[in-house]
Amino acid sequence: MNQPKSWTQHDLYAHWRECIWADCIPADVMQADVLPQLRVHCYQPGQALWLRGDAPTAWVGVMGGAAKLCLTTAEGRAVTVGCTAGGWIGEAPLILGAARHSCDAVALHTLTAVSMPRSCFDHLRCNYLAFGLFLQELMAERNQQLMDLVAAQQEGNTPVKVAKCLAALLTPRNFPTPQSREIQVSQGELSELCQVSRSRLSEALSTLEAQGLIHVGYRRIKVLDWNAMRGLV
């Protein structure tokens, strides 16, 4: 969603058509049945939306700020993915009927989120084909994102590794708006995401900026050419 600075329940009603999946649900159903069940929540930097082992109770949309999902692969490798304004997270355990979350979800910055109760999520998924197809595409994208991140973290060339990690983080449904191609993250946080040292990360960012692929600002990185970043070898 293209959000104002501070969201309220009233803002949710005013801007729901900007939601990435709004066209999947008839407008009358959205207004009468879905919006009344959504709730707005605010989180401070570092605060958990949920922790690994918590029971999944809702699908969560990021309205302002950014969140990170932290998980560990079967091989013990730590993988972190991001989600910014307009993206939605937490659908997998709801669809799979899992009793527990398998990852942590943490606010990177001051975060405003909206939660959809599990019962509402299940009803939409089972009764509206377009919504079900959106979720299928979202999960496929997330799966590809994780594979791209794992592959990128094994890259030996540091600038290429950082470029591929940034490109993998910026998926269309997790960063759905044009302005969301800007990642608001410190270099310390990014070095953790890319699994490189702070000094090597700084050198890599300078190289990528000199190539015109990114612009580095204070606690933020703007990706200027996403396709070139993904295709970098």
PDB file of C-alpha atoms in Angstrom:
ATOM      1  CA  MET A   1       0.000   0.000   0.000  1.00  0.00           C
ATOM      2  CA  ASN A   2       1.030   3.568  -0.573  1.00  0.00           C
ATOM      3  CA  GLN A   3       0.818   4.532   3.089  1.00  0.00           C
ATOM      4  CA  PRO A   4       0.628   7.788   5.036  1.00  0.00           C
ATOM      5  CA  LYS A   5       3.204   8.328   7.752  1.00  0.00           C
ATOM      6  CA  SER A   6       1.045   6.961  10.581  1.00  0.00           C
ATOM      7  CA  TRP A   7      -1.701   4.407   9.950  1.00  0.00           C
ATOM      8  CA  THR A   8      -4.983   4.145  11.819  1.00  0.00           C
ATOM      9  CA  GLN A   9      -8.001   1.891  11.386  1.00  0.00           C
ATOM     10  CA  HIS A  10      -9.626   4.761   9.460  1.00  0.00           C
ATOM     11  CA  ASP A  11      -6.656   4.896   7.050  1.00  0.00           C
ATOM     12  CA  LEU A  12      -7.072   1.165   6.463  1.00  0.00           C
ATOM     13  CA  TYR A  13     -10.608   1.697   5.196  1.00  0.00           C
ATOM     14  CA  ALA A  14      -9.552   4.690   3.080  1.00  0.00           C
ATOM     15  CA  HIS A  15      -6.629   2.968   1.324  1.00  0.00           C
ATOM     16  CA  TRP A  16      -7.643  -0.694   1.035  1.00  0.00           C
ATOM     17  CA  ARG A  17      -7.860  -0.559  -2.780  1.00  0.00           C
ATOM     18  CA  GLU A  18      -4.048  -0.060  -2.867  1.00  0.00           C
ATOM     19  CA  CYS A  19      -3.513  -3.477  -1.275  1.00  0.00           C
ATOM     20  CA  ILE A  20      -1.627  -5.807  -3.638  1.00  0.00           C
ATOM     21  CA  TRP A  21      -4.374  -8.474  -3.507  1.00  0.00           C
ATOM     22  CA  ALA A  22      -7.433  -6.168  -3.312  1.00  0.00           C
ATOM     23  CA  ASP A  23      -8.548  -7.031  -6.852  1.00  0.00           C
ATOM     24  CA  CYS A  24      -8.797 -10.693  -5.861  1.00  0.00           C
ATOM     25  CA  ILE A  25     -11.827 -10.044  -3.634  1.00  0.00           C
ATOM     26  CA  PRO A  26     -15.146  -8.399  -4.672  1.00  0.00           C
ATOM     27  CA  ALA A  27     -15.358  -4.854  -3.316  1.00  0.00           C
ATOM     28  CA  ASP A  28     -18.593  -5.465  -1.429  1.00  0.00           C
ATOM     29  CA  VAL A  29     -17.128  -8.536   0.303  1.00  0.00           C
ATOM     30  CA  MET A  30     -13.950  -6.627   1.147  1.00  0.00           C
ATOM     31  CA  GLN A  31     -15.846  -3.743   2.723  1.00  0.00           C
ATOM     32  CA  ALA A  32     -18.538  -5.756   4.515  1.00  0.00           C
ATOM     33  CA  ASP A  33     -16.688  -8.904   5.591  1.00  0.00           C
ATOM     34  CA  VAL A  34     -12.905  -8.429   5.421  1.00  0.00           C
ATOM     35  CA  LEU A  35     -12.056  -4.888   6.534  1.00  0.00           C
ATOM     36  CA  PRO A  36     -14.024  -5.112   9.814  1.00  0.00           C
ATOM     37  CA  GLN A  37     -11.850  -8.090  10.825  1.00  0.00           C
ATOM     38  CA  LEU A  38      -8.484  -6.428  10.153  1.00  0.00           C
ATOM     39  CA  ARG A  39      -6.575  -4.870  13.038  1.00  0.00           C
ATOM     40  CA  VAL A  40      -3.736  -2.342  13.000  1.00  0.00           C
ATOM     41  CA  HIS A  41      -0.663  -2.941  15.194  1.00  0.00           C
ATOM     42  CA  CYS A  42       2.479  -0.887  15.880  1.00  0.00           C
ATOM     43  CA  TYR A  43       5.913  -2.343  16.662  1.00  0.00           C
ATOM     44  CA  GLN A  44       9.174  -0.794  17.795  1.00  0.00           C
ATOM     45  CA  PRO A  45      12.527  -1.616  16.123  1.00  0.00           C
ATOM     46  CA  GLY A  46      13.647  -5.079  17.202  1.00  0.00           C
ATOM     47  CA  GLN A  47      10.211  -6.041  18.524  1.00  0.00           C
ATOM     48  CA  ALA A  48       8.926  -9.455  17.426  1.00  0.00           C
ATOM     49  CA  LEU A  49       5.734  -9.834  15.420  1.00  0.00           C
ATOM     50  CA  TRP A  50       6.053 -13.507  16.282  1.00  0.00           C
ATOM     51  CA  LEU A  51       8.799 -15.929  17.318  1.00  0.00           C
ATOM     52  CA  ARG A  52       9.656 -19.402  16.134  1.00  0.00           C
ATOM     53  CA  GLY A  53       7.372 -21.840  17.932  1.00  0.00           C
ATOM     54  CA  ASP A  54       4.497 -19.373  18.342  1.00  0.00           C
ATOM     55  CA  ALA A  55       1.086 -20.513  17.145  1.00  0.00           C
ATOM     56  CA  PRO A  56       0.133 -18.843  13.817  1.00  0.00           C
ATOM     57  CA  THR A  57      -3.084 -16.901  14.346  1.00  0.00           C
ATOM     58  CA  ALA A  58      -3.129 -14.345  11.520  1.00  0.00           C
ATOM     59  CA  TRP A  59      -1.818 -13.275   8.129  1.00  0.00           C
ATOM     60  CA  VAL A  60       0.167 -10.046   8.492  1.00  0.00           C
ATOM     61  CA  GLY A  61       0.542  -7.138   6.088  1.00  0.00           C
ATOM     62  CA  VAL A  62       3.273  -4.508   6.430  1.00  0.00           C
ATOM     63  CA  MET A  63       1.740  -1.048   6.073  1.00  0.00           C
ATOM     64  CA  GLY A  64       4.718   1.075   7.058  1.00  0.00           C
ATOM     65  CA  GLY A  65       8.350   0.298   7.879  1.00  0.00           C
ATOM     66  CA  ALA A  66       9.989  -3.075   7.256  1.00  0.00           C
ATOM     67  CA  ALA A  67      10.179  -6.522   8.824  1.00  0.00           C
ATOM     68  CA  LYS A  68      12.640  -9.384   8.523  1.00  0.00           C
ATOM     69  CA  LEU A  69      11.988 -13.125   8.645  1.00  0.00           C
ATOM     70  CA  CYS A  70      14.831 -15.149  10.148  1.00  0.00           C
ATOM     71  CA  LEU A  71      15.010 -18.894   9.620  1.00  0.00           C
ATOM     72  CA  THR A  72      17.518 -21.736   9.579  1.00  0.00           C
ATOM     73  CA  THR A  73      17.822 -24.241   6.736  1.00  0.00           C
ATOM     74  CA  ALA A  74      18.090 -28.009   7.248  1.00  0.00           C
ATOM     75  CA  GLU A  75      21.864 -27.614   6.815  1.00  0.00           C
ATOM     76  CA  GLY A  76      22.008 -25.111   9.692  1.00  0.00           C
ATOM     77  CA  ARG A  77      22.508 -22.065   7.462  1.00  0.00           C
ATOM     78  CA  ALA A  78      20.848 -18.855   8.684  1.00  0.00           C
ATOM     79  CA  VAL A  79      18.747 -17.088   6.039  1.00  0.00           C
ATOM     80  CA  THR A  80      17.045 -13.712   6.439  1.00  0.00           C
ATOM     81  CA  VAL A  81      14.454 -12.245   4.077  1.00  0.00           C
ATOM     82  CA  GLY A  82      12.766  -8.867   4.201  1.00  0.00           C
ATOM     83  CA  CYS A  83       9.300  -7.425   3.693  1.00  0.00           C
ATOM     84  CA  THR A  84       8.429  -3.753   3.358  1.00  0.00           C
ATOM     85  CA  ALA A  85       5.270  -1.654   2.978  1.00  0.00           C
ATOM     86  CA  GLY A  86       2.701  -3.447   0.821  1.00  0.00           C
ATOM     87  CA  GLY A  87       4.028  -6.958   1.423  1.00  0.00           C
ATOM     88  CA  TRP A  88       2.335  -9.740   3.406  1.00  0.00           C
ATOM     89  CA  ILE A  89       3.928 -12.468   5.534  1.00  0.00           C
ATOM     90  CA  GLY A  90       2.991 -15.555   7.519  1.00  0.00           C
ATOM     91  CA  GLU A  91       0.796 -17.369   4.996  1.00  0.00           C
ATOM     92  CA  ALA A  92       2.725 -20.675   4.883  1.00  0.00           C
ATOM     93  CA  PRO A  93       1.819 -22.078   8.329  1.00  0.00           C
ATOM     94  CA  LEU A  94      -1.803 -21.017   7.831  1.00  0.00           C
ATOM     95  CA  ILE A  95      -2.070 -22.819   4.487  1.00  0.00           C
ATOM     96  CA  LEU A  96      -0.180 -25.884   5.719  1.00  0.00           C
ATOM     97  CA  GLY A  97      -2.171 -26.077   8.932  1.00  0.00           C
ATOM     98  CA  ALA A  98       1.029 -25.888  10.972  1.00  0.00           C
ATOM     99  CA  ALA A  99       0.738 -25.603  14.733  1.00  0.00           C
ATOM    100  CA  ARG A 100       3.862 -23.438  15.086  1.00  0.00           C
ATOM    101  CA  HIS A 101       5.787 -20.763  13.175  1.00  0.00           C
ATOM    102  CA  SER A 102       9.142 -22.021  11.839  1.00  0.00           C
ATOM    103  CA  CYS A 103      10.828 -18.591  11.794  1.00  0.00           C
ATOM    104  CA  ASP A 104      11.058 -15.307  13.680  1.00  0.00           C
ATOM    105  CA  ALA A 105       9.435 -12.128  12.343  1.00  0.00           C
ATOM    106  CA  VAL A 106      11.029  -8.950  13.700  1.00  0.00           C
ATOM    107  CA  ALA A 107      10.505  -5.236  13.028  1.00  0.00           C
ATOM    108  CA  LEU A 108      13.594  -3.695  11.416  1.00  0.00           C
ATOM    109  CA  HIS A 109      12.316  -0.177  12.081  1.00  0.00           C
ATOM    110  CA  THR A 110       9.213   1.382  13.594  1.00  0.00           C
ATOM    111  CA  LEU A 111       6.598  -0.811  11.954  1.00  0.00           C
ATOM    112  CA  THR A 112       2.873  -0.559  11.335  1.00  0.00           C
ATOM    113  CA  ALA A 113       1.190  -3.830  10.407  1.00  0.00           C
ATOM    114  CA  VAL A 114      -2.312  -5.147   9.848  1.00  0.00           C
ATOM    115  CA  SER A 115      -3.437  -8.621  10.874  1.00  0.00           C
ATOM    116  CA  MET A 116      -6.093 -10.775   9.231  1.00  0.00           C
ATOM    117  CA  PRO A 117      -7.485 -13.513  11.520  1.00  0.00           C
ATOM    118  CA  ARG A 118      -6.850 -17.092  10.478  1.00  0.00           C
ATOM    119  CA  SER A 119     -10.566 -17.763  10.041  1.00  0.00           C
ATOM    120  CA  CYS A 120     -10.929 -14.864   7.588  1.00  0.00           C
ATOM    121  CA  PHE A 121      -7.775 -15.918   5.707  1.00  0.00           C
ATOM    122  CA  ASP A 122      -9.021 -19.509   5.376  1.00  0.00           C
ATOM    123  CA  HIS A 123     -12.434 -18.345   4.166  1.00  0.00           C
ATOM    124  CA  LEU A 124     -10.947 -16.142   1.420  1.00  0.00           C
ATOM    125  CA  ARG A 125      -8.471 -18.826   0.363  1.00  0.00           C
ATOM    126  CA  CYS A 126     -11.133 -21.498   0.041  1.00  0.00           C
ATOM    127  CA  ASN A 127     -13.857 -19.394  -1.595  1.00  0.00           C
ATOM    128  CA  TYR A 128     -12.099 -16.966  -3.957  1.00  0.00           C
ATOM    129  CA  LEU A 129     -10.002 -18.512  -6.705  1.00  0.00           C
ATOM    130  CA  ALA A 130      -8.123 -15.311  -7.541  1.00  0.00           C
ATOM    131  CA  PHE A 131      -7.023 -14.948  -3.908  1.00  0.00           C
ATOM    132  CA  GLY A 132      -5.896 -18.571  -3.823  1.00  0.00           C
ATOM    133  CA  LEU A 133      -3.861 -18.063  -7.004  1.00  0.00           C
ATOM    134  CA  PHE A 134      -2.259 -14.950  -5.512  1.00  0.00           C
ATOM    135  CA  LEU A 135      -1.191 -16.959  -2.472  1.00  0.00           C
ATOM    136  CA  GLN A 136       0.192 -19.709  -4.724  1.00  0.00           C
ATOM    137  CA  GLU A 137       2.299 -17.156  -6.614  1.00  0.00           C
ATOM    138  CA  LEU A 138       3.415 -15.518  -3.357  1.00  0.00           C
ATOM    139  CA  MET A 139       4.626 -18.819  -1.900  1.00  0.00           C
ATOM    140  CA  ALA A 140       6.379 -19.765  -5.155  1.00  0.00           C
ATOM    141  CA  GLU A 141       8.133 -16.400  -5.161  1.00  0.00           C
ATOM    142  CA  ARG A 142       9.140 -16.803  -1.519  1.00  0.00           C
ATOM    143  CA  ASN A 143      10.543 -20.283  -2.210  1.00  0.00           C
ATOM    144  CA  GLN A 144      12.573 -18.954  -5.145  1.00  0.00           C
ATOM    145  CA  GLN A 145      13.747 -16.057  -2.983  1.00  0.00           C
ATOM    146  CA  LEU A 146      15.127 -18.420  -0.362  1.00  0.00           C
ATOM    147  CA  MET A 147      16.941 -20.501  -2.978  1.00  0.00           C
ATOM    148  CA  ASP A 148      18.410 -17.336  -4.536  1.00  0.00           C
ATOM    149  CA  LEU A 149      19.599 -16.102  -1.135  1.00  0.00           C
ATOM    150  CA  VAL A 150      21.252 -19.403  -0.252  1.00  0.00           C
ATOM    151  CA  ALA A 151      22.962 -19.468  -3.672  1.00  0.00           C
ATOM    152  CA  ALA A 152      24.045 -15.829  -3.343  1.00  0.00           C
ATOM    153  CA  GLN A 153      25.587 -16.423   0.075  1.00  0.00           C
ATOM    154  CA  GLN A 154      27.852 -19.079  -1.463  1.00  0.00           C
ATOM    155  CA  GLU A 155      29.195 -16.627  -4.056  1.00  0.00           C
ATOM    156  CA  GLY A 156      32.943 -15.945  -3.688  1.00  0.00           C
ATOM    157  CA  ASN A 157      33.070 -12.504  -5.342  1.00  0.00           C
ATOM    158  CA  THR A 158      31.877 -10.087  -2.646  1.00  0.00           C
ATOM    159  CA  PRO A 159      30.329  -7.359  -4.885  1.00  0.00           C
ATOM    160  CA  VAL A 160      28.473 -10.048  -6.857  1.00  0.00           C
ATOM    161  CA  LYS A 161      27.406 -11.720  -3.618  1.00  0.00           C
ATOM    162  CA  VAL A 162      26.005  -8.456  -2.225  1.00  0.00           C
ATOM    163  CA  ALA A 163      24.300  -7.621  -5.536  1.00  0.00           C
ATOM    164  CA  LYS A 164      22.633 -11.024  -5.709  1.00  0.00           C
ATOM    165  CA  CYS A 165      21.517 -10.819  -2.069  1.00  0.00           C
ATOM    166  CA  LEU A 166      19.954  -7.389  -2.658  1.00  0.00           C
ATOM    167  CA  ALA A 167      18.253  -8.597  -5.833  1.00  0.00           C
ATOM    168  CA  ALA A 168      16.940 -11.690  -4.054  1.00  0.00           C
ATOM    169  CA  LEU A 169      15.545  -9.595  -1.216  1.00  0.00           C
ATOM    170  CA  LEU A 170      13.622  -7.333  -3.602  1.00  0.00           C
ATOM    171  CA  THR A 171      10.909  -9.607  -4.915  1.00  0.00           C
ATOM    172  CA  PRO A 172       7.809  -8.082  -6.583  1.00  0.00           C
ATOM    173  CA  ARG A 173       5.286  -9.250  -3.976  1.00  0.00           C
ATOM    174  CA  ASN A 174       7.441  -8.550  -0.922  1.00  0.00           C
ATOM    175  CA  PHE A 175       8.471  -5.108  -2.210  1.00  0.00           C
ATOM    176  CA  PRO A 176       5.457  -4.350  -4.433  1.00  0.00           C
ATOM    177  CA  THR A 177       5.630  -0.558  -4.845  1.00  0.00           C
ATOM    178  CA  PRO A 178       8.214   1.360  -6.920  1.00  0.00           C
ATOM    179  CA  GLN A 179       9.475   3.289  -3.890  1.00  0.00           C
ATOM    180  CA  SER A 180      10.009   0.004  -2.042  1.00  0.00           C
ATOM    181  CA  ARG A 181      13.030  -0.711  -4.234  1.00  0.00           C
ATOM    182  CA  GLU A 182      14.716   1.349  -1.522  1.00  0.00           C
ATOM    183  CA  ILE A 183      15.839  -0.842   1.371  1.00  0.00           C
ATOM    184  CA  GLN A 184      15.919   0.994   4.695  1.00  0.00           C
ATOM    185  CA  VAL A 185      18.647  -0.923   6.466  1.00  0.00           C
ATOM    186  CA  SER A 186      21.915  -0.174   8.259  1.00  0.00           C
ATOM    187  CA  GLN A 187      25.171  -1.562   6.918  1.00  0.00           C
ATOM    188  CA  GLY A 188      25.392  -3.711  10.044  1.00  0.00           C
ATOM    189  CA  GLU A 189      21.990  -5.242   9.281  1.00  0.00           C
ATOM    190  CA  LEU A 190      22.881  -5.672   5.614  1.00  0.00           C
ATOM    191  CA  SER A 191      26.191  -7.367   6.421  1.00  0.00           C
ATOM    192  CA  GLU A 192      24.158  -9.876   8.462  1.00  0.00           C
ATOM    193  CA  LEU A 193      21.717 -10.402   5.587  1.00  0.00           C
ATOM    194  CA  CYS A 194      24.545 -10.936   3.088  1.00  0.00           C
ATOM    195  CA  GLN A 195      26.822 -12.749   5.554  1.00  0.00           C
ATOM    196  CA  VAL A 196      29.896 -10.616   4.858  1.00  0.00           C
ATOM    197  CA  SER A 197      31.997  -8.416   7.133  1.00  0.00           C
ATOM    198  CA  ARG A 198      31.191  -4.703   7.487  1.00  0.00           C
ATOM    199  CA  SER A 199      34.434  -3.672   5.758  1.00  0.00           C
ATOM    200  CA  ARG A 200      33.916  -5.986   2.772  1.00  0.00           C
ATOM    201  CA  LEU A 201      30.292  -4.903   2.525  1.00  0.00           C
ATOM    202  CA  SER A 202      31.307  -1.238   2.385  1.00  0.00           C
ATOM    203  CA  GLU A 203      33.783  -1.959  -0.421  1.00  0.00           C
ATOM    204  CA  ALA A 204      31.168  -3.972  -2.335  1.00  0.00           C
ATOM    205  CA  LEU A 205      28.542  -1.222  -2.022  1.00  0.00           C
ATOM    206  CA  SER A 206      31.028   1.346  -3.327  1.00  0.00           C
ATOM    207  CA  THR A 207      31.752  -0.899  -6.330  1.00  0.00           C
ATOM    208  CA  LEU A 208      28.065  -1.407  -7.121  1.00  0.00           C
ATOM    209  CA  GLU A 209      27.339   2.308  -6.749  1.00  0.00           C
ATOM    210  CA  ALA A 210      30.190   3.157  -9.120  1.00  0.00           C
ATOM    211  CA  GLN A 211      28.600   0.782 -11.659  1.00  0.00           C
ATOM    212  CA  GLY A 212      25.294   2.659 -11.417  1.00  0.00           C
ATOM    213  CA  LEU A 213      23.399  -0.294  -9.939  1.00  0.00           C
ATOM    214  CA  ILE A 214      22.575   1.224  -6.548  1.00  0.00           C
ATOM    215  CA  HIS A 215      22.593   4.488  -4.634  1.00  0.00           C
ATOM    216  CA  VAL A 216      23.806   4.351  -1.027  1.00  0.00           C
ATOM    217  CA  GLY A 217      22.330   6.789   1.502  1.00  0.00           C
ATOM    218  CA  TYR A 218      22.159   6.986   5.275  1.00  0.00           C
ATOM    219  CA  ARG A 219      20.620   3.694   6.503  1.00  0.00           C
ATOM    220  CA  ARG A 220      19.134   3.076   3.075  1.00  0.00           C
ATOM    221  CA  ILE A 221      20.063   1.589  -0.305  1.00  0.00           C
ATOM    222  CA  LYS A 222      18.167   2.368  -3.491  1.00  0.00           C
ATOM    223  CA  VAL A 223      18.359  -0.299  -6.195  1.00  0.00           C
ATOM    224  CA  LEU A 224      18.533   1.539  -9.540  1.00  0.00           C
ATOM    225  CA  ASP A 225      18.647  -1.462 -11.897  1.00  0.00           C
ATOM    226  CA  TRP A 226      17.025  -4.558 -10.399  1.00  0.00           C
ATOM    227  CA  ASN A 227      17.288  -6.683 -13.560  1.00  0.00           C
ATOM    228  CA  ALA A 228      21.001  -5.919 -13.924  1.00  0.00           C
ATOM    229  CA  MET A 229      21.519  -6.820 -10.257  1.00  0.00           C
ATOM    230  CA  ARG A 230      19.817 -10.184 -10.727  1.00  0.00           C
ATOM    231  CA  GLY A 231      21.770 -10.945 -13.891  1.00  0.00           C
ATOM    232  CA  LEU A 232      25.175  -9.987 -12.500  1.00  0.00           C
ATOM    233  CA  VAL A 233      27.703 -12.814 -12.769  1.00  0.00           C
TER     234      VAL A 233
END
